[in-house]
């Protein structure tokens, strides 16, 4: 297993199990299967609605002696309705309780978007707080506090553009250690990766396989299927590997962590085994040419007519 290294010597396993879209009743089994087969990094979030079941699975594998807590890397994320200073630590404590843990390895601000406390999924403008009403720096200070309090070993952000990272770095000397963003061959994020690397921020790739299991409402009509891309399929055939393994391997070669989601035992194992694929220069060039800045997770679900979140990725 390869790791991403942190200043204090901690190491994040480069491949983790994603749990977004893993249903209750399935996710616990998936986590146990993953850990029994060598995964040591599990990516979670309060809003996925499945942390309690993951927590039971973690407690079981630790109790059974399959793994020690200190050998696991557990990430979770602060949901958008808990950005107010007074809400950050209670949200983290709830996640810890659900996950049956005393501390996280990494806690991320899930989105640079704030909802009013109590709103799980906004339906109207009034459900949001603007970033003037809930400044990211205030939320960030509480993230740092949670680290000081020993509730998490590391802190970071998710879905932050270069612009938002720059802005945050101007306001704090203690910036994010990780930025978790959508990243795959159709959205290669070269400039963001370079910026993060210069600023000692690790990048984790979410939706690395194109997240084909998102609900229909989140899908664009005729969106391209990454796993059915002909170029990648051909490279996979050449190496006797699966398309998913080629994509995951490509992600790790670029020095980003990657968190493919699966609840299927065979695919969970297959994804971790992607480290065995040996992509050559020609393969890398072909994959590089696939970048067309296509997002599966557009963030449009945070846009209501009058709110200030129409350009979450600062691309307009
Ligand atoms: P499943 O959970 O049934 O394995 P992403 O990580 O980009 O969100 O993608 C998750 C989607 O990719 C899920 O539909 C998942 O299905 C599927 N998936 C995960 N691993 C593989 C694999 N090795 N081959 C094909 N599909 C996969």
PDB file of N, CA, C and O and ligand atoms in Angstrom, residues 21 207-213 227 244 259-264 267 270-271, ligand 1:
ATOM      1  N   UNK A  21     -23.501   6.877  -1.150  1.00  0.00           N
ATOM      2  CA  UNK A  21     -24.443   6.080  -1.943  1.00  0.00           C
ATOM      3  C   UNK A  21     -24.465   4.610  -1.523  1.00  0.00           C
ATOM      4  O   UNK A  21     -25.128   3.791  -2.147  1.00  0.00           O
ATOM      5  N   UNK A 207     -15.700  10.395  -6.505  1.00  0.00           N
ATOM      6  CA  UNK A 207     -16.351   9.949  -7.761  1.00  0.00           C
ATOM      7  C   UNK A 207     -15.312   9.531  -8.798  1.00  0.00           C
ATOM      8  O   UNK A 207     -15.409   9.891  -9.973  1.00  0.00           O
ATOM      9  N   UNK A 208     -14.308   8.758  -8.372  1.00  0.00           N
ATOM     10  CA  UNK A 208     -13.213   8.426  -9.286  1.00  0.00           C
ATOM     11  C   UNK A 208     -13.656   7.555 -10.446  1.00  0.00           C
ATOM     12  O   UNK A 208     -12.999   7.528 -11.486  1.00  0.00           O
ATOM     13  N   UNK A 209     -14.774   6.842 -10.265  1.00  0.00           N
ATOM     14  CA  UNK A 209     -15.237   5.946 -11.337  1.00  0.00           C
ATOM     15  C   UNK A 209     -16.426   6.537 -12.081  1.00  0.00           C
ATOM     16  O   UNK A 209     -17.081   5.864 -12.869  1.00  0.00           O
ATOM     17  N   UNK A 210     -16.728   7.801 -11.795  1.00  0.00           N
ATOM     18  CA  UNK A 210     -17.816   8.459 -12.512  1.00  0.00           C
ATOM     19  C   UNK A 210     -19.177   8.315 -11.855  1.00  0.00           C
ATOM     20  O   UNK A 210     -20.189   8.725 -12.423  1.00  0.00           O
ATOM     21  N   UNK A 211     -19.185   7.708 -10.659  1.00  0.00           N
ATOM     22  CA  UNK A 211     -20.407   7.698  -9.830  1.00  0.00           C
ATOM     23  C   UNK A 211     -21.691   7.376 -10.596  1.00  0.00           C
ATOM     24  O   UNK A 211     -22.677   8.105 -10.510  1.00  0.00           O
ATOM     25  N   UNK A 212     -21.672   6.287 -11.314  1.00  0.00           N
ATOM     26  CA  UNK A 212     -22.833   5.901 -12.108  1.00  0.00           C
ATOM     27  C   UNK A 212     -24.063   5.572 -11.281  1.00  0.00           C
ATOM     28  O   UNK A 212     -25.173   5.482 -11.816  1.00  0.00           O
ATOM     29  N   UNK A 213     -23.887   5.401  -9.977  1.00  0.00           N
ATOM     30  CA  UNK A 213     -25.037   5.031  -9.134  1.00  0.00           C
ATOM     31  C   UNK A 213     -25.673   6.237  -8.438  1.00  0.00           C
ATOM     32  O   UNK A 213     -26.432   6.079  -7.489  1.00  0.00           O
ATOM     33  N   UNK A 227     -16.730   4.406 -17.063  1.00  0.00           N
ATOM     34  CA  UNK A 227     -16.332   2.995 -17.074  1.00  0.00           C
ATOM     35  C   UNK A 227     -16.507   2.353 -18.451  1.00  0.00           C
ATOM     36  O   UNK A 227     -15.967   1.289 -18.715  1.00  0.00           O
ATOM     37  N   UNK A 244     -12.005  -0.153 -14.189  1.00  0.00           N
ATOM     38  CA  UNK A 244     -11.935   0.530 -12.886  1.00  0.00           C
ATOM     39  C   UNK A 244     -10.504   0.505 -12.350  1.00  0.00           C
ATOM     40  O   UNK A 244     -10.010   1.504 -11.832  1.00  0.00           O
ATOM     41  N   UNK A 259     -10.959   7.239  -3.567  1.00  0.00           N
ATOM     42  CA  UNK A 259     -11.916   6.529  -2.699  1.00  0.00           C
ATOM     43  C   UNK A 259     -13.074   5.917  -3.504  1.00  0.00           C
ATOM     44  O   UNK A 259     -14.223   6.337  -3.363  1.00  0.00           O
ATOM     45  N   UNK A 260     -12.767   4.898  -4.328  1.00  0.00           N
ATOM     46  CA  UNK A 260     -13.845   4.256  -5.085  1.00  0.00           C
ATOM     47  C   UNK A 260     -14.877   3.645  -4.146  1.00  0.00           C
ATOM     48  O   UNK A 260     -14.516   3.017  -3.153  1.00  0.00           O
ATOM     49  N   UNK A 261     -16.141   3.857  -4.481  1.00  0.00           N
ATOM     50  CA  UNK A 261     -17.234   3.271  -3.687  1.00  0.00           C
ATOM     51  C   UNK A 261     -17.643   1.933  -4.293  1.00  0.00           C
ATOM     52  O   UNK A 261     -17.842   1.833  -5.504  1.00  0.00           O
ATOM     53  N   UNK A 262     -17.778   0.949  -3.445  1.00  0.00           N
ATOM     54  CA  UNK A 262     -18.435  -0.278  -3.893  1.00  0.00           C
ATOM     55  C   UNK A 262     -19.039  -0.974  -2.688  1.00  0.00           C
ATOM     56  O   UNK A 262     -18.523  -0.874  -1.573  1.00  0.00           O
ATOM     57  N   UNK A 263     -20.155  -1.679  -2.933  1.00  0.00           N
ATOM     58  CA  UNK A 263     -20.712  -2.533  -1.873  1.00  0.00           C
ATOM     59  C   UNK A 263     -20.646  -3.993  -2.320  1.00  0.00           C
ATOM     60  O   UNK A 263     -21.231  -4.859  -1.676  1.00  0.00           O
ATOM     61  N   UNK A 264     -19.925  -4.232  -3.414  1.00  0.00           N
ATOM     62  CA  UNK A 264     -19.835  -5.577  -3.956  1.00  0.00           C
ATOM     63  C   UNK A 264     -18.468  -6.183  -3.604  1.00  0.00           C
ATOM     64  O   UNK A 264     -17.434  -5.578  -3.915  1.00  0.00           O
ATOM     65  N   UNK A 267     -15.815  -6.444  -6.370  1.00  0.00           N
ATOM     66  CA  UNK A 267     -15.308  -5.145  -6.856  1.00  0.00           C
ATOM     67  C   UNK A 267     -14.510  -4.408  -5.773  1.00  0.00           C
ATOM     68  O   UNK A 267     -13.562  -3.691  -6.076  1.00  0.00           O
ATOM     69  N   UNK A 270     -11.206  -6.060  -6.096  1.00  0.00           N
ATOM     70  CA  UNK A 270     -10.626  -5.660  -7.403  1.00  0.00           C
ATOM     71  C   UNK A 270     -10.045  -4.237  -7.333  1.00  0.00           C
ATOM     72  O   UNK A 270      -8.956  -3.963  -7.826  1.00  0.00           O
ATOM     73  N   UNK A 271     -10.771  -3.338  -6.695  1.00  0.00           N
ATOM     74  CA  UNK A 271     -10.331  -1.936  -6.665  1.00  0.00           C
ATOM     75  C   UNK A 271      -9.028  -1.766  -5.885  1.00  0.00           C
ATOM     76  O   UNK A 271      -8.148  -1.002  -6.286  1.00  0.00           O
TER      77      UNK A 271
HETATM   78  P1  LIG B   1     -21.054  -1.238  -6.852  1.00  0.00           P
HETATM   79  O1  LIG B   1     -21.173  -0.542  -5.536  1.00  0.00           O
HETATM   80  O2  LIG B   1     -22.232  -2.098  -7.167  1.00  0.00           O
HETATM   81  O3  LIG B   1     -19.745  -1.979  -7.003  1.00  0.00           O
HETATM   82  P2  LIG B   1     -17.733   6.190  -7.664  1.00  0.00           P
HETATM   83  O4  LIG B   1     -16.694   5.566  -6.759  1.00  0.00           O
HETATM   84  O5  LIG B   1     -17.143   6.998  -8.766  1.00  0.00           O
HETATM   85  O6  LIG B   1     -18.798   6.920  -6.901  1.00  0.00           O
HETATM   86  O7  LIG B   1     -18.460   4.997  -8.432  1.00  0.00           O
HETATM   87  C1  LIG B   1     -19.272   4.068  -7.756  1.00  0.00           C
HETATM   88  C2  LIG B   1     -19.988   3.227  -8.785  1.00  0.00           C
HETATM   89  O8  LIG B   1     -19.028   2.397  -9.470  1.00  0.00           O
HETATM   90  C3  LIG B   1     -20.978   2.277  -8.158  1.00  0.00           C
HETATM   91  O9  LIG B   1     -22.059   2.120  -9.055  1.00  0.00           O
HETATM   92  C4  LIG B   1     -20.200   0.984  -8.017  1.00  0.00           C
HETATM   93  O10 LIG B   1     -21.069  -0.114  -8.010  1.00  0.00           O
HETATM   94  C5  LIG B   1     -19.360   1.025  -9.261  1.00  0.00           C
HETATM   95  N1  LIG B   1     -18.094   0.293  -9.136  1.00  0.00           N
HETATM   96  C6  LIG B   1     -17.237   0.288  -8.095  1.00  0.00           C
HETATM   97  N2  LIG B   1     -16.172  -0.481  -8.358  1.00  0.00           N
HETATM   98  C7  LIG B   1     -16.343  -0.981  -9.601  1.00  0.00           C
HETATM   99  C8  LIG B   1     -15.589  -1.833 -10.432  1.00  0.00           C
HETATM  100  N3  LIG B   1     -14.429  -2.328 -10.028  1.00  0.00           N
HETATM  101  N4  LIG B   1     -16.101  -2.135 -11.647  1.00  0.00           N
HETATM  102  C9  LIG B   1     -17.290  -1.635 -12.068  1.00  0.00           C
HETATM  103  N5  LIG B   1     -18.049  -0.813 -11.330  1.00  0.00           N
HETATM  104  C10 LIG B   1     -17.575  -0.486 -10.103  1.00  0.00           C
END
